[in-house]
GROMACS .gro file of C-alpha atoms in nm:
model
  195
    1MET     CA    1  15.894  20.242  18.320
    2ASN     CA    2  16.006  20.341  17.968
    3HIS     CA    3  16.184  20.116  17.720
    4ARG     CA    4  16.521  20.267  17.793
    5GLU     CA    5  16.489  20.203  18.170
    6PHE     CA    6  16.366  19.855  18.103
    7ARG     CA    7  16.668  19.775  17.881
    8ILE     CA    8  16.914  19.925  18.136
    9ASN     CA    9  16.756  19.719  18.419
   10VAL     CA   10  16.781  19.399  18.210
   11PHE     CA   11  17.140  19.478  18.118
   12HIS     CA   12  17.229  19.549  18.482
   13LYS     CA   13  17.077  19.217  18.600
   14ALA     CA   14  17.233  19.013  18.309
   15SER     CA   15  17.574  19.172  18.380
   16LEU     CA   16  17.552  19.093  18.748
   17CYS     CA   17  17.460  18.729  18.666
   18ARG     CA   18  17.745  18.690  18.412
   19ASN     CA   19  18.002  18.837  18.646
   20PHE     CA   20  17.872  18.618  18.932
   21GLU     CA   21  17.908  18.305  18.707
   22ASN     CA   22  18.254  18.410  18.598
   23LYS     CA   23  18.359  18.428  18.961
   24VAL     CA   24  18.196  18.090  19.036
   25TYR     CA   25  18.393  17.941  18.745
   26GLU     CA   26  18.717  18.077  18.898
   27MET     CA   27  18.621  17.925  19.238
   28LEU     CA   28  18.557  17.589  19.067
   29GLU     CA   29  18.900  17.600  18.901
   30GLN     CA   30  19.062  17.685  19.232
   31LYS     CA   31  18.869  17.400  19.395
   32ILE     CA   32  18.704  17.632  19.645
   33ILE     CA   33  18.366  17.495  19.529
   34LYS     CA   34  18.403  17.122  19.539
   35PHE     CA   35  18.074  16.969  19.411
   36PRO     CA   36  17.892  16.962  19.081
   37THR     CA   37  17.799  17.312  18.972
   38TYR     CA   38  17.569  17.416  18.688
   39LEU     CA   39  17.645  17.756  18.545
   40SER     CA   40  17.380  17.965  18.372
   41ALA     CA   41  17.636  18.182  18.189
   42GLY     CA   42  17.515  18.251  17.841
   43GLN     CA   43  17.151  18.230  17.949
   44GLU     CA   44  17.142  18.523  18.182
   45TYR     CA   45  16.933  18.747  17.958
   46ILE     CA   46  16.634  18.509  17.979
   47PRO     CA   47  16.569  18.544  18.356
   48ALA     CA   48  16.689  18.912  18.356
   49THR     CA   49  16.422  18.995  18.098
   50ILE     CA   50  16.141  18.780  18.250
   51SER     CA   51  16.206  18.920  18.595
   52GLU     CA   52  16.178  19.277  18.467
   53LEU     CA   53  15.845  19.183  18.294
   54CYS     CA   54  15.725  19.040  18.626
   55VAL     CA   55  15.797  19.347  18.843
   56GLY     CA   56  15.520  19.373  19.104
   57LYS     CA   57  15.366  19.036  19.021
   58LYS     CA   58  15.558  18.807  19.264
   59PRO     CA   59  15.526  18.482  19.072
   60LEU     CA   60  15.602  18.131  19.194
   61ILE     CA   61  15.930  18.026  19.028
   62PHE     CA   62  16.018  17.668  18.940
   63GLY     CA   63  16.365  17.666  18.796
   64GLN     CA   64  16.589  17.401  18.660
   65HIS     CA   65  16.941  17.299  18.750
   66ARG     CA   66  17.099  17.607  18.589
   67GLY     CA   67  16.924  17.842  18.825
   68HIS     CA   68  17.184  18.087  18.955
   69SER     CA   69  17.079  18.368  18.716
   70THR     CA   70  16.711  18.304  18.780
   71TYR     CA   71  16.766  18.329  19.155
   72LEU     CA   72  16.972  18.652  19.127
   73SER     CA   73  16.745  18.813  18.862
   74PHE     CA   74  16.433  18.768  19.082
   75GLY     CA   75  16.597  18.925  19.380
   76GLY     CA   76  16.768  18.637  19.556
   77ASP     CA   77  17.037  18.725  19.811
   78MET     CA   78  17.382  18.692  19.651
   79ILE     CA   79  17.558  18.617  19.983
   80GLU     CA   80  17.310  18.335  20.059
   81LEU     CA   81  17.380  18.193  19.708
   82ILE     CA   82  17.753  18.211  19.768
   83ASP     CA   83  17.705  18.034  20.098
   84GLU     CA   84  17.491  17.771  19.931
   85LEU     CA   85  17.761  17.700  19.677
   86LEU     CA   86  18.007  17.666  19.957
   87GLY     CA   87  17.777  17.423  20.145
   88ARG     CA   88  17.722  17.651  20.439
   89LYS     CA   89  17.411  17.638  20.659
   90THR     CA   90  17.356  18.006  20.589
   91GLY     CA   91  17.298  17.930  20.220
   92CYS     CA   92  16.964  17.993  20.050
   93ALA     CA   93  16.881  17.616  20.084
   94ASN     CA   94  17.065  17.573  20.410
   95GLY     CA   95  17.369  17.440  20.232
   96MET     CA   96  17.183  17.123  20.125
   97GLY     CA   97  17.056  17.214  19.782
   98GLY     CA   98  17.383  17.301  19.616
   99SER     CA   99  17.399  17.444  19.272
  100ALA     CA  100  17.131  17.221  19.117
  101SER     CA  101  16.856  17.291  19.368
  102ILE     CA  102  16.851  17.666  19.432
  103HIS     CA  103  16.559  17.733  19.664
  104SER     CA  104  16.439  18.046  19.837
  105LYS     CA  105  16.113  18.105  20.019
  106LYS     CA  106  16.199  18.475  20.026
  107ILE     CA  107  16.148  18.501  19.646
  108ASP     CA  108  15.912  18.205  19.606
  109MET     CA  109  16.165  18.002  19.405
  110PHE     CA  110  16.141  17.630  19.448
  111GLY     CA  111  16.442  17.407  19.398
  112HIS     CA  112  16.481  17.140  19.130
  113ASP     CA  113  16.479  16.783  19.254
  114GLY     CA  114  16.711  16.641  18.985
  115LEU     CA  115  16.459  16.444  18.781
  116MET     CA  116  16.468  16.603  18.438
  117GLY     CA  117  16.163  16.820  18.384
  118SER     CA  118  15.984  16.732  18.707
  119GLN     CA  119  15.958  17.097  18.802
  120ILE     CA  120  15.700  17.149  18.524
  121PRO     CA  121  15.420  16.922  18.662
  122ILE     CA  122  15.503  17.055  19.011
  123ALA     CA  123  15.477  17.410  18.883
  124VAL     CA  124  15.143  17.337  18.717
  125GLY     CA  125  15.008  17.185  19.039
  126ALA     CA  126  15.124  17.480  19.246
  127CYS     CA  127  14.971  17.722  19.001
  128TYR     CA  128  14.642  17.537  18.990
  129THR     CA  129  14.621  17.517  19.371
  130SER     CA  130  14.729  17.874  19.444
  131GLY     CA  131  14.595  18.055  19.140
  132ARG     CA  132  14.911  18.261  19.147
  133PRO     CA  133  15.116  18.358  18.843
  134THR     CA  134  15.375  18.092  18.797
  135ILE     CA  135  15.693  18.043  18.591
  136GLY     CA  136  15.817  17.700  18.491
  137ILE     CA  137  16.171  17.691  18.343
  138MET     CA  138  16.311  17.395  18.159
  139GLY     CA  139  16.572  17.297  17.901
  140ASP     CA  140  16.492  17.177  17.557
  141ALA     CA  141  16.548  16.809  17.657
  142SER     CA  142  16.311  16.839  17.955
  143ALA     CA  143  16.048  16.951  17.713
  144GLU     CA  144  16.052  16.609  17.557
  145GLU     CA  145  15.947  16.423  17.873
  146ASP     CA  146  15.592  16.281  17.859
  147TYR     CA  147  15.497  16.419  18.205
  148VAL     CA  148  15.609  16.766  18.094
  149LEU     CA  149  15.396  16.760  17.783
  150GLY     CA  150  15.097  16.622  17.982
  151ALA     CA  151  15.131  16.893  18.240
  152MET     CA  152  15.154  17.167  17.982
  153GLY     CA  153  14.841  17.036  17.800
  154TRP     CA  154  14.649  17.028  18.133
  155ALA     CA  155  14.766  17.382  18.219
  156SER     CA  156  14.635  17.501  17.884
  157THR     CA  157  14.306  17.316  17.931
  158LYS     CA  158  14.259  17.488  18.272
  159ASN     CA  159  14.378  17.826  18.140
  160LEU     CA  160  14.624  17.859  18.421
  161PRO     CA  161  14.836  18.175  18.473
  162ILE     CA  162  15.161  18.000  18.401
  163LEU     CA  163  15.451  18.093  18.178
  164PHE     CA  164  15.670  17.806  18.042
  165ILE     CA  165  16.021  17.907  17.951
  166VAL     CA  166  16.229  17.666  17.739
  167GLU     CA  167  16.599  17.748  17.752
  168ASP     CA  168  16.697  17.590  17.418
  169ASN     CA  169  17.065  17.541  17.354
  170ASN     CA  170  17.000  17.263  17.098
  171LEU     CA  171  17.172  17.003  17.320
  172SER     CA  172  17.087  16.736  17.567
  173ILE     CA  173  17.426  16.661  17.708
  174LEU     CA  174  17.598  16.651  17.367
  175THR     CA  175  17.307  16.522  17.146
  176GLU     CA  176  17.158  16.778  16.910
  177LYS     CA  177  16.782  16.814  16.883
  178ARG     CA  178  16.767  16.692  16.522
  179VAL     CA  179  16.895  16.354  16.645
  180ARG     CA  180  16.633  16.340  16.920
  181ARG     CA  181  16.319  16.480  16.751
  182ASN     CA  182  16.166  16.637  16.446
  183TRP     CA  183  15.946  16.907  16.616
  184GLU     CA  184  15.991  17.233  16.805
  185MET     CA  185  15.835  17.352  17.128
  186ASP     CA  186  15.663  17.648  16.964
  187ASP     CA  187  15.477  17.392  16.751
  188VAL     CA  188  15.368  17.207  17.066
  189ALA     CA  189  15.251  17.535  17.225
  190ARG     CA  190  15.036  17.618  16.926
  191ALA     CA  191  14.894  17.263  16.927
  192PHE     CA  192  14.808  17.313  17.293
  193ASN     CA  193  14.646  17.652  17.224
  194MET     CA  194  14.917  17.836  17.413
  195GLU     CA  195  15.080  18.167  17.324
   0.00000   0.00000   0.00000
């Protein structure tokens, strides 16, 4: 695939994700979706790009609570996602995961359990056990958890085929990073001998 095709594919996926999230927002305002929902609008280019880089690799995917765009970008079924957001048994997690725990065996995406950053040690364990390429996605606040940092260090020591994505919006709820810490994740990656 050439650069132009790559960019068009990324744009197509990101546009699909943004439009999906805009419609979800409308459904929330109309009270059609009635439970907590975590939109990934504004972050759709991250999974759209990563999924295009992973074409043909079929990685294990461990997302966070803002996982709609990850699910869609990696080939998740849109109708099953809609059904999940409506709490239907035909949803991608049988209507039991909701927005925060998007799960799909079809695309090897494993749902988030709600404990901030817990998907990272689980992703490292799955990668170590299976030897398969793995993606662990977290927010900037999750990266501060001790078990996340320990798992990342161990993954580096074992040279595992895992990609850690930190979706950094500078906030944990409403607290800026500068209030919480004086370091950045790229500094940690270098310290752990990770690219």
